[in-house]
mmCIF file of C-alpha atoms and ligand atoms in Angstrom:
data_model
loop_
_atom_site.group_PDB
_atom_site.id
_atom_site.type_symbol
_atom_site.label_atom_id
_atom_site.label_comp_id
_atom_site.label_asym_id
_atom_site.label_seq_id
_atom_site.Cartn_x
_atom_site.Cartn_y
_atom_site.Cartn_z
ATOM 1 C CA MET A 1 0.299 -0.499 0.198
ATOM 2 C CA ILE A 2 1.235 3.544 -1.555
ATOM 3 C CA ALA A 3 1.251 5.934 1.933
ATOM 4 C CA SER A 4 -1.767 8.506 2.557
ATOM 5 C CA GLY A 5 -0.157 10.587 5.251
ATOM 6 C CA ASP A 6 -0.808 14.595 3.605
ATOM 7 C CA LYS A 7 0.679 13.927 0.255
ATOM 8 C CA ILE A 8 -1.459 15.635 -2.042
ATOM 9 C CA ASN A 9 -2.781 12.997 -4.835
ATOM 10 C CA LEU A 10 -3.242 13.991 -8.536
ATOM 11 C CA LEU A 11 -5.136 12.319 -9.286
ATOM 12 C CA GLY A 12 -7.998 14.934 -8.989
ATOM 13 C CA LEU A 13 -6.954 18.204 -10.564
ATOM 14 C CA PRO A 14 -7.618 19.073 -13.721
ATOM 15 C CA LYS A 15 -5.738 20.895 -15.075
ATOM 16 C CA GLY A 16 -6.321 24.480 -14.413
ATOM 17 C CA LYS A 17 -5.253 22.859 -10.547
ATOM 18 C CA LEU A 18 -2.976 21.230 -11.603
ATOM 19 C CA GLU A 19 -1.268 24.188 -13.367
ATOM 20 C CA GLN A 20 -1.643 26.334 -10.250
ATOM 21 C CA PHE A 21 0.235 23.249 -7.982
ATOM 22 C CA PHE A 22 3.033 24.092 -10.372
ATOM 23 C CA VAL A 23 3.012 27.544 -9.953
ATOM 24 C CA GLU A 24 2.638 27.018 -6.131
ATOM 25 C CA MET A 25 5.836 25.075 -6.355
ATOM 26 C CA GLY A 26 8.043 27.339 -8.423
ATOM 27 C CA GLU A 27 8.252 25.113 -11.533
ATOM 28 C CA LYS A 28 6.326 26.093 -14.977
ATOM 29 C CA PRO A 29 2.935 25.370 -15.817
ATOM 30 C CA PHE A 30 3.194 23.321 -18.536
ATOM 31 C CA ARG A 31 4.643 20.160 -16.311
ATOM 32 C CA ALA A 32 0.872 19.837 -15.179
ATOM 33 C CA VAL A 33 -0.208 18.408 -18.899
ATOM 34 C CA GLN A 34 2.690 16.208 -18.772
ATOM 35 C CA VAL A 35 2.501 14.418 -15.416
ATOM 36 C CA MET A 36 -0.974 14.134 -16.901
ATOM 37 C CA LYS A 37 -0.630 12.201 -19.872
ATOM 38 C CA TRP A 38 1.522 10.095 -17.334
ATOM 39 C CA ILE A 39 -0.752 9.499 -14.450
ATOM 40 C CA HIS A 40 -3.731 8.978 -16.924
ATOM 41 C CA GLN A 41 -2.885 7.983 -20.597
ATOM 42 C CA ARG A 42 0.264 5.881 -19.572
ATOM 43 C CA GLY A 43 -1.552 5.082 -15.871
ATOM 44 C CA VAL A 44 1.768 5.889 -14.050
ATOM 45 C CA THR A 45 1.139 6.549 -10.307
ATOM 46 C CA ASP A 46 5.689 6.056 -9.188
ATOM 47 C CA PHE A 47 6.544 9.692 -9.836
ATOM 48 C CA ALA A 48 10.542 8.331 -10.664
ATOM 49 C CA ALA A 49 9.395 6.694 -14.151
ATOM 50 C CA MET A 50 8.012 9.924 -15.864
ATOM 51 C CA SER A 51 10.964 11.241 -17.323
ATOM 52 C CA ASP A 52 10.624 13.650 -19.020
ATOM 53 C CA LEU A 53 10.606 15.705 -15.547
ATOM 54 C CA SER A 54 14.037 16.331 -14.263
ATOM 55 C CA LYS A 55 15.063 13.670 -11.507
ATOM 56 C CA ALA A 56 14.540 16.943 -9.166
ATOM 57 C CA LEU A 57 11.714 17.670 -9.487
ATOM 58 C CA ARG A 58 10.868 13.577 -9.571
ATOM 59 C CA GLU A 59 11.682 13.548 -6.126
ATOM 60 C CA LYS A 60 10.374 17.137 -4.788
ATOM 61 C CA LEU A 61 6.839 16.048 -6.239
ATOM 62 C CA ALA A 62 8.014 12.691 -4.159
ATOM 63 C CA GLN A 63 8.056 14.605 -1.114
ATOM 64 C CA VAL A 64 4.778 16.321 -1.476
ATOM 65 C CA ALA A 65 2.894 14.003 -4.023
ATOM 66 C CA GLU A 66 1.227 10.686 -4.352
ATOM 67 C CA ILE A 67 -1.099 9.401 -7.080
ATOM 68 C CA ARG A 68 -3.124 7.056 -4.554
ATOM 69 C CA ILE A 69 -5.638 4.738 -6.108
ATOM 70 C CA PRO A 70 -8.453 2.260 -3.856
ATOM 71 C CA GLU A 71 -7.859 -1.380 -3.478
ATOM 72 C CA VAL A 72 -10.013 -3.568 -5.089
ATOM 73 C CA GLN A 73 -12.268 -4.751 -2.064
ATOM 74 C CA HIS A 74 -14.148 -6.789 -4.118
ATOM 75 C CA GLU A 75 -15.298 -8.267 -7.998
ATOM 76 C CA GLN A 76 -18.295 -10.324 -10.275
ATOM 77 C CA ARG A 77 -18.172 -11.630 -13.181
ATOM 78 C CA SER A 78 -21.568 -11.409 -15.027
ATOM 79 C CA ARG A 79 -21.594 -14.070 -18.022
ATOM 80 C CA ASP A 80 -23.272 -11.453 -20.346
ATOM 81 C CA GLY A 81 -19.273 -10.122 -19.460
ATOM 82 C CA THR A 82 -21.015 -7.121 -16.993
ATOM 83 C CA ILE A 83 -17.977 -6.767 -14.301
ATOM 84 C CA LYS A 84 -18.921 -5.336 -10.583
ATOM 85 C CA TRP A 85 -16.309 -3.975 -8.618
ATOM 86 C CA VAL A 86 -16.007 -2.669 -5.084
ATOM 87 C CA LEU A 87 -13.715 -0.449 -4.024
ATOM 88 C CA ARG A 88 -12.133 -0.107 -0.643
ATOM 89 C CA LEU A 89 -11.871 3.474 -0.642
ATOM 90 C CA ASP A 90 -10.631 3.499 3.519
ATOM 91 C CA SER A 91 -12.032 1.210 6.248
ATOM 92 C CA GLY A 92 -15.374 1.974 6.510
ATOM 93 C CA ASN A 93 -15.873 3.001 2.984
ATOM 94 C CA SER A 94 -16.105 1.616 -0.284
ATOM 95 C CA VAL A 95 -18.179 1.892 -3.783
ATOM 96 C CA GLU A 96 -18.827 0.078 -6.277
ATOM 97 C CA MET A 97 -18.373 -0.007 -9.972
ATOM 98 C CA VAL A 98 -19.295 -1.274 -13.116
ATOM 99 C CA TYR A 99 -17.631 -2.526 -16.579
ATOM 100 C CA ILE A 100 -20.298 -2.889 -19.137
ATOM 101 C CA PRO A 101 -19.228 -3.884 -22.658
ATOM 102 C CA GLU A 102 -21.474 -3.516 -25.783
ATOM 103 C CA ARG A 103 -20.479 -4.058 -29.258
ATOM 104 C CA GLU A 104 -20.206 -0.615 -30.192
ATOM 105 C CA ARG A 105 -18.915 0.398 -27.215
ATOM 106 C CA ALA A 106 -17.859 0.481 -22.863
ATOM 107 C CA THR A 107 -19.656 1.566 -20.323
ATOM 108 C CA LEU A 108 -18.246 2.642 -16.913
ATOM 109 C CA CYS A 109 -20.589 3.158 -14.514
ATOM 110 C CA VAL A 110 -18.823 5.044 -11.272
ATOM 111 C CA SER A 111 -19.804 6.156 -7.258
ATOM 112 C CA SER A 112 -19.702 9.636 -7.058
ATOM 113 C CA GLN A 113 -20.301 9.573 -3.106
ATOM 114 C CA VAL A 114 -20.609 6.820 -0.344
ATOM 115 C CA GLY A 115 -23.445 6.320 0.708
ATOM 116 C CA CYS A 116 -27.324 8.409 -0.492
ATOM 117 C CA ALA A 117 -28.662 10.851 1.856
ATOM 118 C CA LEU A 118 -32.252 11.154 -1.082
ATOM 119 C CA ALA A 119 -33.221 7.748 0.006
ATOM 120 C CA CYS A 120 -35.594 7.195 -2.398
ATOM 121 C CA THR A 121 -37.833 4.548 -1.839
ATOM 122 C CA PHE A 122 -37.093 1.272 -4.675
ATOM 123 C CA CYS A 123 -32.913 2.788 -4.025
ATOM 124 C CA SER A 124 -30.707 -0.243 -2.578
ATOM 125 C CA THR A 125 -28.138 2.502 -2.226
ATOM 126 C CA GLY A 126 -31.322 4.901 -0.866
ATOM 127 C CA ARG A 127 -31.540 2.520 1.849
ATOM 128 C CA GLN A 128 -27.997 2.036 3.132
ATOM 129 C CA GLY A 129 -28.346 6.367 4.097
ATOM 130 C CA PHE A 130 -25.081 8.742 3.179
ATOM 131 C CA ASN A 131 -21.814 8.195 4.368
ATOM 132 C CA ARG A 132 -20.074 10.568 2.893
ATOM 133 C CA ASN A 133 -18.340 12.387 -0.300
ATOM 134 C CA MET A 134 -15.756 11.004 -2.569
ATOM 135 C CA SER A 135 -13.227 13.094 -3.276
ATOM 136 C CA ALA A 136 -12.631 13.835 -6.805
ATOM 137 C CA ALA A 137 -9.703 11.813 -7.343
ATOM 138 C CA GLU A 138 -12.017 8.675 -5.295
ATOM 139 C CA ILE A 139 -14.004 9.119 -8.723
ATOM 140 C CA VAL A 140 -11.977 9.305 -11.316
ATOM 141 C CA ALA A 141 -9.839 5.924 -9.773
ATOM 142 C CA GLN A 142 -12.598 4.769 -11.056
ATOM 143 C CA LEU A 143 -12.337 5.384 -14.499
ATOM 144 C CA TRP A 144 -8.356 5.250 -14.608
ATOM 145 C CA MET A 145 -8.208 1.266 -12.440
ATOM 146 C CA ALA A 146 -10.791 0.419 -14.873
ATOM 147 C CA GLU A 147 -9.054 1.902 -18.124
ATOM 148 C CA HIS A 148 -5.324 0.741 -16.870
ATOM 149 C CA ARG A 149 -5.675 -2.176 -13.943
ATOM 150 C CA LEU A 150 -8.615 -3.851 -14.404
ATOM 151 C CA VAL A 151 -10.102 -4.177 -17.739
ATOM 152 C CA ASP A 152 -6.262 -5.164 -19.227
ATOM 153 C CA THR A 153 -5.243 -7.335 -17.275
ATOM 154 C CA LEU A 154 -9.320 -9.027 -17.299
ATOM 155 C CA LEU A 155 -10.336 -9.032 -20.724
ATOM 156 C CA PRO A 156 -7.246 -8.455 -23.416
ATOM 157 C CA SER A 157 -9.895 -8.431 -26.617
ATOM 158 C CA GLU A 158 -12.306 -6.730 -24.494
ATOM 159 C CA ARG A 159 -12.750 -2.492 -25.907
ATOM 160 C CA LYS A 160 -11.731 0.316 -23.428
ATOM 161 C CA ILE A 161 -13.327 2.913 -21.270
ATOM 162 C CA SER A 162 -15.453 4.771 -24.221
ATOM 163 C CA ASN A 163 -18.913 6.087 -22.058
ATOM 164 C CA ILE A 164 -18.842 7.381 -18.802
ATOM 165 C CA VAL A 165 -22.315 6.673 -16.719
ATOM 166 C CA PHE A 166 -22.997 8.742 -13.231
ATOM 167 C CA MET A 167 -25.011 6.249 -12.113
ATOM 168 C CA GLY A 168 -23.129 4.186 -9.091
ATOM 169 C CA MET A 169 -23.552 5.321 -5.492
ATOM 170 C CA GLY A 170 -24.996 8.384 -4.674
ATOM 171 C CA GLU A 171 -26.329 11.115 -6.097
ATOM 172 C CA PRO A 172 -23.434 13.362 -8.536
ATOM 173 C CA LEU A 173 -24.890 16.926 -7.737
ATOM 174 C CA LEU A 174 -24.484 16.741 -3.803
ATOM 175 C CA ASN A 175 -20.760 16.697 -4.491
ATOM 176 C CA PHE A 176 -20.810 19.312 -7.155
ATOM 177 C CA GLU A 177 -16.801 20.068 -6.980
ATOM 178 C CA ALA A 178 -15.585 17.026 -6.828
ATOM 179 C CA VAL A 179 -17.851 15.854 -9.562
ATOM 180 C CA VAL A 180 -16.960 18.228 -12.276
ATOM 181 C CA ASP A 181 -13.423 18.049 -11.125
ATOM 182 C CA ALA A 182 -13.412 14.602 -12.153
ATOM 183 C CA ALA A 183 -15.920 15.186 -15.586
ATOM 184 C CA GLU A 184 -12.805 18.011 -16.295
ATOM 185 C CA ILE A 185 -10.268 15.263 -16.192
ATOM 186 C CA MET A 186 -12.222 12.584 -18.253
ATOM 187 C CA MET A 187 -12.913 15.432 -20.472
ATOM 188 C CA GLU A 188 -9.190 17.007 -21.430
ATOM 189 C CA ASP A 189 -7.504 16.129 -23.918
ATOM 190 C CA ASN A 190 -4.147 15.369 -22.164
ATOM 191 C CA ALA A 191 -5.750 12.706 -19.848
ATOM 192 C CA PHE A 192 -9.305 10.250 -20.605
ATOM 193 C CA GLY A 193 -9.985 12.455 -23.979
ATOM 194 C CA LEU A 194 -13.733 11.123 -23.488
ATOM 195 C CA SER A 195 -16.111 12.993 -25.715
ATOM 196 C CA LYS A 196 -19.035 14.807 -23.855
ATOM 197 C CA ARG A 197 -21.665 13.261 -25.555
ATOM 198 C CA ARG A 198 -20.558 9.949 -23.867
ATOM 199 C CA VAL A 199 -20.080 11.710 -20.624
ATOM 200 C CA THR A 200 -23.356 11.275 -18.542
ATOM 201 C CA VAL A 201 -23.574 12.811 -14.757
ATOM 202 C CA SER A 202 -27.652 12.051 -13.815
ATOM 203 C CA THR A 203 -29.450 13.210 -10.997
ATOM 204 C CA SER A 204 -32.848 12.808 -9.033
ATOM 205 C CA GLY A 205 -33.437 16.646 -9.660
ATOM 206 C CA VAL A 206 -31.018 18.930 -7.452
ATOM 207 C CA VAL A 207 -32.861 21.582 -9.117
ATOM 208 C CA PRO A 208 -30.375 24.432 -8.750
ATOM 209 C CA ALA A 209 -27.231 22.616 -9.065
ATOM 210 C CA MET A 210 -28.094 22.377 -12.786
ATOM 211 C CA ALA A 211 -27.543 25.176 -14.140
ATOM 212 C CA ARG A 212 -24.861 25.709 -12.061
ATOM 213 C CA LEU A 213 -23.450 21.993 -13.938
ATOM 214 C CA GLN A 214 -23.750 23.337 -16.893
ATOM 215 C CA GLU A 215 -22.050 27.178 -16.309
ATOM 216 C CA ARG A 216 -19.083 24.933 -14.930
ATOM 217 C CA VAL A 217 -18.822 21.778 -17.201
ATOM 218 C CA ASP A 218 -20.315 20.315 -21.010
ATOM 219 C CA VAL A 219 -21.258 16.750 -20.165
ATOM 220 C CA SER A 220 -24.419 15.072 -21.111
ATOM 221 C CA LEU A 221 -27.215 14.940 -18.504
ATOM 222 C CA ALA A 222 -29.827 12.696 -17.058
ATOM 223 C CA VAL A 223 -32.668 13.043 -14.985
ATOM 224 C CA SER A 224 -33.849 10.769 -12.818
ATOM 225 C CA LEU A 225 -37.375 10.029 -13.394
ATOM 226 C CA HIS A 226 -39.721 7.000 -12.070
ATOM 227 C CA ALA A 227 -43.035 9.142 -12.090
ATOM 228 C CA PRO A 228 -45.002 11.387 -14.538
ATOM 229 C CA ASN A 229 -47.111 13.012 -11.361
ATOM 230 C CA ASP A 230 -46.118 14.564 -7.839
ATOM 231 C CA ALA A 231 -48.154 12.818 -5.752
ATOM 232 C CA LEU A 232 -46.249 9.543 -7.313
ATOM 233 C CA ARG A 233 -43.357 11.366 -7.547
ATOM 234 C CA ASP A 234 -43.026 13.189 -3.769
ATOM 235 C CA VAL A 235 -43.644 8.701 -2.963
ATOM 236 C CA LEU A 236 -40.412 7.139 -4.876
ATOM 237 C CA VAL A 237 -38.590 10.246 -5.230
ATOM 238 C CA PRO A 238 -38.697 11.968 -1.514
ATOM 239 C CA LEU A 239 -36.127 15.530 -2.988
ATOM 240 C CA ASN A 240 -39.215 15.981 -5.699
ATOM 241 C CA GLN A 241 -41.027 17.284 -1.964
ATOM 242 C CA LYS A 242 -38.460 19.803 -2.374
ATOM 243 C CA TYR A 243 -38.270 20.548 -6.397
ATOM 244 C CA PRO A 244 -41.822 20.069 -7.515
ATOM 245 C CA LEU A 245 -42.005 18.495 -10.825
ATOM 246 C CA LYS A 246 -43.001 22.464 -12.512
ATOM 247 C CA GLU A 247 -39.612 23.558 -11.193
ATOM 248 C CA LEU A 248 -37.890 20.096 -12.260
ATOM 249 C CA MET A 249 -39.227 20.575 -15.813
ATOM 250 C CA ALA A 250 -37.982 24.293 -16.140
ATOM 251 C CA ALA A 251 -34.342 23.270 -14.741
ATOM 252 C CA CYS A 252 -34.651 20.418 -17.850
ATOM 253 C CA ASP A 253 -36.167 22.846 -20.911
ATOM 254 C CA ALA A 254 -33.369 25.621 -19.118
ATOM 255 C CA TYR A 255 -30.388 22.424 -19.918
ATOM 256 C CA ALA A 256 -31.393 20.978 -23.536
ATOM 257 C CA PRO A 257 -30.891 23.451 -25.658
ATOM 258 C CA ASN A 258 -26.962 23.742 -24.611
ATOM 259 C CA ALA A 259 -26.745 20.020 -23.854
ATOM 260 C CA PRO A 260 -24.480 17.967 -26.194
ATOM 261 C CA THR A 261 -26.574 16.578 -27.520
ATOM 262 C CA GLY A 262 -29.552 19.433 -27.226
ATOM 263 C CA SER A 263 -32.112 17.288 -24.902
ATOM 264 C CA ILE A 264 -32.320 15.118 -22.294
ATOM 265 C CA THR A 265 -32.491 11.378 -21.718
ATOM 266 C CA TYR A 266 -35.138 10.354 -18.016
ATOM 267 C CA GLU A 267 -34.611 7.160 -16.718
ATOM 268 C CA TYR A 268 -37.322 5.869 -15.475
ATOM 269 C CA VAL A 269 -37.441 2.952 -13.456
ATOM 270 C CA MET A 270 -39.837 -0.205 -14.113
ATOM 271 C CA LEU A 271 -42.303 -0.965 -11.141
ATOM 272 C CA HIS A 272 -45.208 -3.739 -11.186
ATOM 273 C CA ASP A 273 -48.338 -1.707 -10.513
ATOM 274 C CA VAL A 274 -46.602 1.132 -8.958
ATOM 275 C CA ASN A 275 -45.978 2.923 -12.173
ATOM 276 C CA ASP A 276 -46.077 0.636 -14.648
ATOM 277 C CA THR A 277 -49.235 0.608 -16.239
ATOM 278 C CA ASP A 278 -51.269 2.799 -19.497
ATOM 279 C CA ARG A 279 -52.286 5.506 -17.358
ATOM 280 C CA HIS A 280 -48.591 6.506 -16.365
ATOM 281 C CA ALA A 281 -48.101 5.964 -19.866
ATOM 282 C CA GLU A 282 -49.840 8.501 -21.332
ATOM 283 C CA GLU A 283 -49.118 10.644 -18.428
ATOM 284 C CA LEU A 284 -45.657 10.466 -19.735
ATOM 285 C CA ILE A 285 -46.384 11.853 -23.080
ATOM 286 C CA GLU A 286 -48.730 14.375 -21.850
ATOM 287 C CA LEU A 287 -45.099 15.192 -19.281
ATOM 288 C CA LEU A 288 -43.010 15.193 -21.970
ATOM 289 C CA ARG A 289 -44.647 16.586 -25.204
ATOM 290 C CA GLY A 290 -42.858 19.326 -27.365
ATOM 291 C CA ARG A 291 -39.514 18.863 -24.732
ATOM 292 C CA PRO A 292 -36.252 16.897 -26.496
ATOM 293 C CA ALA A 293 -35.896 14.173 -24.519
ATOM 294 C CA LYS A 294 -35.565 10.351 -24.525
ATOM 295 C CA VAL A 295 -36.094 7.618 -22.318
ATOM 296 C CA ASN A 296 -34.446 4.828 -21.234
ATOM 297 C CA LEU A 297 -36.786 2.775 -19.411
ATOM 298 C CA ILE A 298 -34.910 0.075 -16.751
ATOM 299 C CA PRO A 299 -35.703 -2.643 -14.749
ATOM 300 C CA PHE A 300 -36.544 -2.200 -11.819
ATOM 301 C CA ASN A 301 -33.531 -4.430 -9.581
ATOM 302 C CA PRO A 302 -35.236 -6.294 -6.583
ATOM 303 C CA PHE A 303 -32.938 -6.099 -3.953
ATOM 304 C CA PRO A 304 -34.991 -7.602 -0.230
ATOM 305 C CA GLN A 305 -37.682 -6.322 1.341
ATOM 306 C CA SER A 306 -37.662 -3.547 -1.080
ATOM 307 C CA GLY A 307 -41.551 -3.959 -1.318
ATOM 308 C CA TYR A 308 -40.927 -3.588 -5.409
ATOM 309 C CA GLN A 309 -41.550 -5.690 -8.131
ATOM 310 C CA ARG A 310 -40.305 -5.584 -11.055
ATOM 311 C CA SER A 311 -42.640 -5.175 -14.430
ATOM 312 C CA SER A 312 -42.851 -7.941 -15.652
ATOM 313 C CA ASN A 313 -41.841 -8.047 -19.863
ATOM 314 C CA GLU A 314 -45.207 -7.595 -20.888
ATOM 315 C CA ARG A 315 -45.972 -4.608 -19.479
ATOM 316 C CA ILE A 316 -42.693 -2.473 -20.347
ATOM 317 C CA ASP A 317 -43.244 -2.831 -24.054
ATOM 318 C CA ARG A 318 -46.772 -1.797 -23.783
ATOM 319 C CA PHE A 319 -45.069 0.984 -21.761
ATOM 320 C CA MET A 320 -42.471 1.311 -24.874
ATOM 321 C CA ARG A 321 -44.590 1.386 -27.874
ATOM 322 C CA ARG A 322 -46.849 3.859 -26.187
ATOM 323 C CA LEU A 323 -44.218 5.701 -25.890
ATOM 324 C CA GLU A 324 -43.298 5.154 -29.372
ATOM 325 C CA ALA A 325 -46.223 6.121 -30.964
ATOM 326 C CA ALA A 326 -46.089 9.417 -29.125
ATOM 327 C CA ASN A 327 -42.908 10.048 -31.060
ATOM 328 C CA ILE A 328 -40.598 9.959 -27.763
ATOM 329 C CA THR A 329 -37.494 7.902 -27.851
ATOM 330 C CA THR A 330 -37.591 4.774 -26.045
ATOM 331 C CA ILE A 331 -34.699 2.347 -24.974
ATOM 332 C CA PRO A 332 -35.853 -0.251 -22.844
ATOM 333 C CA ARG A 333 -31.901 -0.787 -20.878
ATOM 334 C CA ARG A 334 -31.920 -4.515 -20.747
ATOM 335 C CA THR A 335 -31.028 -5.796 -17.803
ATOM 336 C CA ARG A 336 -26.969 -6.114 -17.929
ATOM 337 C CA GLY A 337 -24.829 -8.091 -14.647
ATOM 338 C CA ASP A 338 -28.390 -10.017 -12.993
ATOM 339 C CA ASP A 339 -26.631 -12.231 -11.830
ATOM 340 C CA ILE A 340 -24.872 -10.157 -9.166
ATOM 341 C CA ASP A 341 -26.800 -7.551 -9.355
ATOM 342 C CA ALA A 342 -24.668 -4.896 -11.217
ATOM 343 C CA ALA A 343 -27.254 -2.863 -9.866
ATOM 344 C CA CYS A 344 -27.056 0.993 -7.619
ATOM 345 C CA GLY A 345 -25.602 -0.333 -3.749
ATOM 346 C CA GLN A 346 -26.053 -3.573 -3.588
ATOM 347 C CA LEU A 347 -22.936 -5.658 -3.663
ATOM 348 C CA VAL A 348 -21.571 -3.772 -0.982
ATOM 349 C CA GLY A 349 -24.298 -4.618 0.847
ATOM 350 C CA GLU A 350 -23.428 -7.488 0.757
ATOM 351 C CA VAL A 351 -19.620 -7.695 0.970
ATOM 352 C CA GLU A 352 -20.883 -5.372 4.448
ATOM 353 C CA ASP A 353 -22.867 -7.886 5.871
ATOM 354 C CA ARG A 354 -20.244 -11.407 5.114
ATOM 355 C CA ALA A 355 -17.508 -8.693 6.495
ATOM 356 C CA ARG A 356 -20.048 -8.321 9.384
ATOM 357 C CA ARG A 357 -20.995 -12.355 10.193
ATOM 358 C CA ALA A 358 -17.188 -12.643 9.544
ATOM 359 C CA GLU A 359 -16.671 -10.366 12.573
ATOM 360 C CA ARG A 360 -19.611 -11.673 14.700
ATOM 361 C CA LEU A 361 -17.593 -15.999 13.842
ATOM 362 C CA GLU A 362 -15.028 -14.476 14.524
ATOM 363 C CA ARG A 363 -16.321 -13.068 18.399
ATOM 364 C CA MET A 364 -18.240 -16.666 19.147
ATOM 365 C CA ALA A 365 -14.949 -18.350 18.226
ATOM 366 C CA LEU A 366 -12.697 -16.032 20.505
ATOM 367 C CA ARG A 367 -15.359 -16.406 22.588
ATOM 368 C CA PRO A 368 -14.685 -19.145 26.045
ATOM 369 C CA ALA A 369 -17.052 -21.997 25.641
ATOM 370 C CA SER A 370 -19.392 -22.007 28.689
HETATM 371 N N1 SAH B 1 -28.565 10.087 -7.834
HETATM 372 C C1 SAH B 1 -28.610 9.429 -8.906
HETATM 373 C C2 SAH B 1 -27.788 8.604 -9.680
HETATM 374 C C3 SAH B 1 -27.489 7.085 -9.296
HETATM 375 S S1 SAH B 1 -28.834 6.273 -8.957
HETATM 376 C C4 SAH B 1 -29.521 9.671 -9.417
HETATM 377 O O1 SAH B 1 -31.265 9.354 -9.184
HETATM 378 O O2 SAH B 1 -30.506 9.450 -10.711
HETATM 379 C C5 SAH B 1 -28.813 6.473 -10.461
HETATM 380 C C6 SAH B 1 -29.592 5.297 -11.018
HETATM 381 O O3 SAH B 1 -30.626 3.867 -10.554
HETATM 382 C C7 SAH B 1 -30.521 6.114 -11.131
HETATM 383 O O4 SAH B 1 -31.696 6.492 -12.173
HETATM 384 C C8 SAH B 1 -32.059 5.446 -9.974
HETATM 385 O O5 SAH B 1 -33.339 5.204 -9.871
HETATM 386 C C9 SAH B 1 -31.493 3.618 -10.923
HETATM 387 N N2 SAH B 1 -32.099 2.698 -9.882
HETATM 388 C C10 SAH B 1 -31.724 2.339 -8.021
HETATM 389 N N3 SAH B 1 -31.917 1.692 -7.685
HETATM 390 C C11 SAH B 1 -32.473 1.185 -8.909
HETATM 391 C C12 SAH B 1 -33.341 -0.736 -8.384
HETATM 392 N N4 SAH B 1 -33.217 -1.125 -7.629
HETATM 393 N N5 SAH B 1 -33.279 -0.642 -10.364
HETATM 394 C C13 SAH B 1 -33.389 -0.296 -10.929
HETATM 395 N N6 SAH B 1 -32.423 0.796 -10.980
HETATM 396 C C14 SAH B 1 -32.523 1.695 -10.239
HETATM 397 FE FE1 SF4 B 2 -29.690 8.214 -3.926
HETATM 398 FE FE2 SF4 B 2 -30.187 7.735 -6.874
HETATM 399 FE FE3 SF4 B 2 -30.881 5.758 -5.266
HETATM 400 FE FE4 SF4 B 2 -32.036 8.353 -4.934
HETATM 401 S S1 SF4 B 2 -31.392 6.338 -7.010
HETATM 402 S S2 SF4 B 2 -31.683 6.978 -3.249
HETATM 403 S S3 SF4 B 2 -31.131 9.682 -5.836
HETATM 404 S S4 SF4 B 2 -28.321 6.830 -5.300
#
């Protein structure tokens, strides 16, 4: 393990901040680009190997800075190629990320917070509560690892990461600065160089942060809608009580014209008999009428004591056909990694349970026999 100490982790500094770091060290700002390429393009974490820097600078860097990557705590591979990793950030905090290879692209679903405070009722991350924000370095580390350490060694023939979705654990817009910095690094030409059409921040509707996001960084936006009216959305996404649909849709209307694809993706998790009937489809069509929108229908991923059931495939098809008939582009999300629960906070819960179980067993074993 690389010691953490008080050293600054350069993995999380976007170009401007890295330049500032070098200027404060009495160096020329262009060092930032050299170091970014070493870290993010070549996957180098040891300053000693950065051969276009002077030996003196490499030594100085090693004293004040580091490139620190979390450990993989757990890995699960699905039959369909999906891989889920649990990363240990520090002793008490783990997050997950999911790699989804497809024919045309490879998507990495990243986390932005440990847990989530927003308590959507169908989401297992929400049920776990909120622990802490992730740093920009921890967010970027997910892409860095998938790109340089994991995918290469595991799947030499697979595609590298082309798409990032902030759809893992946490609400990205409640960890604003770190998410902005991380997204910048993901799109920076001297780092990962991903296209802004292929970096998507997903929000449950933190309305005031949506406009601020667009002012700071040019990324695609997905909005977790899940219900076509306030009464139902108040229940499924409690944040709706604070920012109701009228305000949310106004924020979407302001975002869409300057969004990389000119539109917003609306996520809609399909819950049997809760939000998946013809009436809900009609209401959704009304809500999205005249708006540049794509709808992503997500089959609910069940977890113990959720109280919800996944809509049947027939229901999902029917719902989709209705939206399509109203000229709304609708993408049914295939369930990927089903056999490994590759959705939203589930694996971390299991790992923690297992760790607690191990602890319990240990305590029992240590207890003197009576
Ligand atoms: N907090 C952000 C991003 C993370 S959640 C947001 O809510 O948008 C990413 C997506 O996964 C959201 O659309 C969320 O509603 C969905 N999701 C959460 N729990 C789910 C479950 N059990 N099954 C299917 N999708 C789920
Ligand atoms: Fe948080 Fe998103 Fe889960 Fe809601 S769906 S609890 S906002 S992670």
